[in-house]
Amino acid sequence: MIKRNPSIANIKAGYLFPEIAKRRREYAAAHPEAKIISLGVGNTTEPILPHIDRGLVEGARQLGTVEGYSGYSDEGLLSLREGISRVFYKSAFTAEEIFISDGAKCDIGRLQLLFGAGTPVAVQDPSYPVYVDGSVLIGAAGAWAGTGYGGISYLPCTAENDYFPDLSLLPENGLFYFCSPNNPTGAVANRKQLGDLVAAAQKKGTLVIFDAAYAEYIRDPTLPKSIFEIEGARTCAIEVNSFSKPAGFTGVRLGWTVVPKDLKYAGGESVNADWARICGTIFNGASNIAQAGGLAALESEGLKEIRELCDFYLGNAKLIRQAVQGLGITCVGGDNSPYIWARFPGRDSWEVFAEILEKCQVVTTPGAGFGPAGQSFIRFSAFGHRADVEEACTRLSKLRG
Ligand code: PGU
């Protein structure tokens, strides 16, 4: 028989979120009367707001007309690429530097094809598990471990270092995944920190993959929403972003990746040209209906709706944070991000997850799933209907004592 890709054997048993869903199902099967509330996976719950929704509906309707019909859209609608550049990057990028995707996660997975198995990879610890699992799948762990070549390193980003890594640990000529606002801690890097990151990346030849999926949750106007607000980032960074969390497109599927033309490999070749080649080969473009929705989202009414939707989830985050703090539990996040990161000193995070499920019938996410530094933490997601979040907050008081 055919041999299994050895990289798959190096991946952790199950992807974090399906594992949580499995535990929820097991609990529900054993307690059919329980009304379980999820503050677990960061999945949007509120209806898409009217202007953006009309864009989606109109996009679908157009497909039923001779004039409006469209087929494959390859790298994405020109108007959408230009619109993203205008709205989020002050038109600093040409349309050829903005690639429309079916979501940030999908591009995070595909991006590693640019670099291959031998590239050393570093991640913030804790961070979104796809950075590590995706790197393992491409072969960055396993055979390379301990050889001084390739491999994955975890850079602690905890309260002790203001959630910002020791930049001397950046992998030389490697990749560094950086997410701000961070999932799960909610920490947002300030302008000085991002400036230091760009300077260190340039010095060490590190390419930063900057995940800005939660940028629209930033409410502090002094905090940067994009790494490209920092001078020099064009030569050392790629940014992934998404309509999922700001516009409620988790199921619609639409995102984008910025690959500047100034970004070059060690040999001087264009990363942008390679990314265009990869996307053209293994990706046939995002849904044209989703892109019509994206266009509506970029109009002024759409942007107002994005603000409104993020404000709603931030309102949930505030309630959760108050409830958790009210129990005397230390927590951060929730002010510029939809996640609350709560500390349970000395406890195993899967055990705390089980306790919260058992006592409160509330699903959370155990911090250990985001990396070693997440042990003893729980992530609460603020994505939920208001009544459910309020009910969950009331139930959390059962953790007292
Ligand atoms: N980047 C970050 C930092 C994320 O947290 C998520 C979703 C994504 C990208 C995915 O964006 P898409 O554009 O929708 O692909 N994180 C959620 C959902 C879990 C998952 O597996 O993606 C979470 O709960 O962490």
Short mmCIF file of N, CA, C and O in Angstrom, two decimals, residues 324 326-329 344 347 355 359-360 395-401:
data_model
loop_
_atom_site.label_atom_id
_atom_site.label_comp_id
_atom_site.label_asym_id
_atom_site.label_seq_id
_atom_site.Cartn_x
_atom_site.Cartn_y
_atom_site.Cartn_z
N VAL A 324 -16.00 37.31 34.80
CA VAL A 324 -14.82 36.53 35.19
C VAL A 324 -14.05 37.27 36.30
O VAL A 324 -13.68 36.67 37.31
N GLY A 326 -15.26 39.36 38.34
CA GLY A 326 -16.12 39.34 39.53
C GLY A 326 -15.90 38.09 40.38
O GLY A 326 -16.21 38.07 41.57
N LEU A 327 -15.36 37.05 39.77
CA LEU A 327 -15.07 35.82 40.51
C LEU A 327 -13.66 35.85 41.11
O LEU A 327 -13.20 34.86 41.68
N GLY A 328 -12.98 36.97 40.92
CA GLY A 328 -11.62 37.09 41.43
C GLY A 328 -10.59 36.41 40.53
O GLY A 328 -9.46 36.16 40.94
N ILE A 329 -11.01 36.10 39.28
CA ILE A 329 -10.09 35.44 38.34
C ILE A 329 -9.40 36.51 37.50
O ILE A 329 -10.06 37.40 36.96
N PHE A 344 -5.97 30.47 35.58
CA PHE A 344 -6.34 29.58 36.68
C PHE A 344 -5.05 28.96 37.21
O PHE A 344 -4.68 27.84 36.83
N ARG A 347 -3.56 25.17 37.64
CA ARG A 347 -4.54 24.19 37.15
C ARG A 347 -4.20 23.76 35.73
O ARG A 347 -3.61 24.50 34.95
N GLU A 355 -14.37 21.36 34.11
CA GLU A 355 -15.10 21.85 35.29
C GLU A 355 -16.17 22.88 34.88
O GLU A 355 -17.30 22.86 35.36
N LYS A 359 -20.02 22.27 35.59
CA LYS A 359 -20.75 23.09 36.57
C LYS A 359 -21.67 24.12 35.93
O LYS A 359 -22.70 24.47 36.50
N CYS A 360 -21.26 24.65 34.76
CA CYS A 360 -22.00 25.79 34.17
C CYS A 360 -22.63 25.44 32.83
O CYS A 360 -23.36 26.26 32.28
N ARG A 395 -24.23 31.89 34.94
CA ARG A 395 -23.84 30.53 35.36
C ARG A 395 -22.40 30.43 35.85
O ARG A 395 -22.07 29.56 36.65
N LEU A 396 -21.53 31.33 35.33
CA LEU A 396 -20.11 31.26 35.73
C LEU A 396 -19.96 31.45 37.23
O LEU A 396 -18.97 31.01 37.82
N SER A 397 -20.96 32.09 37.87
CA SER A 397 -20.85 32.31 39.32
C SER A 397 -20.80 30.96 40.07
O SER A 397 -20.36 30.89 41.21
N LYS A 398 -21.21 29.87 39.40
CA LYS A 398 -21.14 28.54 40.04
C LYS A 398 -19.69 28.09 40.23
O LYS A 398 -19.44 27.09 40.92
N LEU A 399 -18.77 28.81 39.61
CA LEU A 399 -17.35 28.45 39.79
C LEU A 399 -16.82 28.98 41.12
O LEU A 399 -15.72 28.62 41.54
N ARG A 400 -17.59 29.85 41.74
CA ARG A 400 -17.14 30.49 42.99
C ARG A 400 -16.91 29.42 44.05
O ARG A 400 -17.74 28.52 44.20
N GLY A 401 -15.81 29.55 44.76
CA GLY A 401 -15.54 28.68 45.90
C GLY A 401 -15.19 27.31 45.48
O GLY A 401 -15.69 26.35 45.34
#
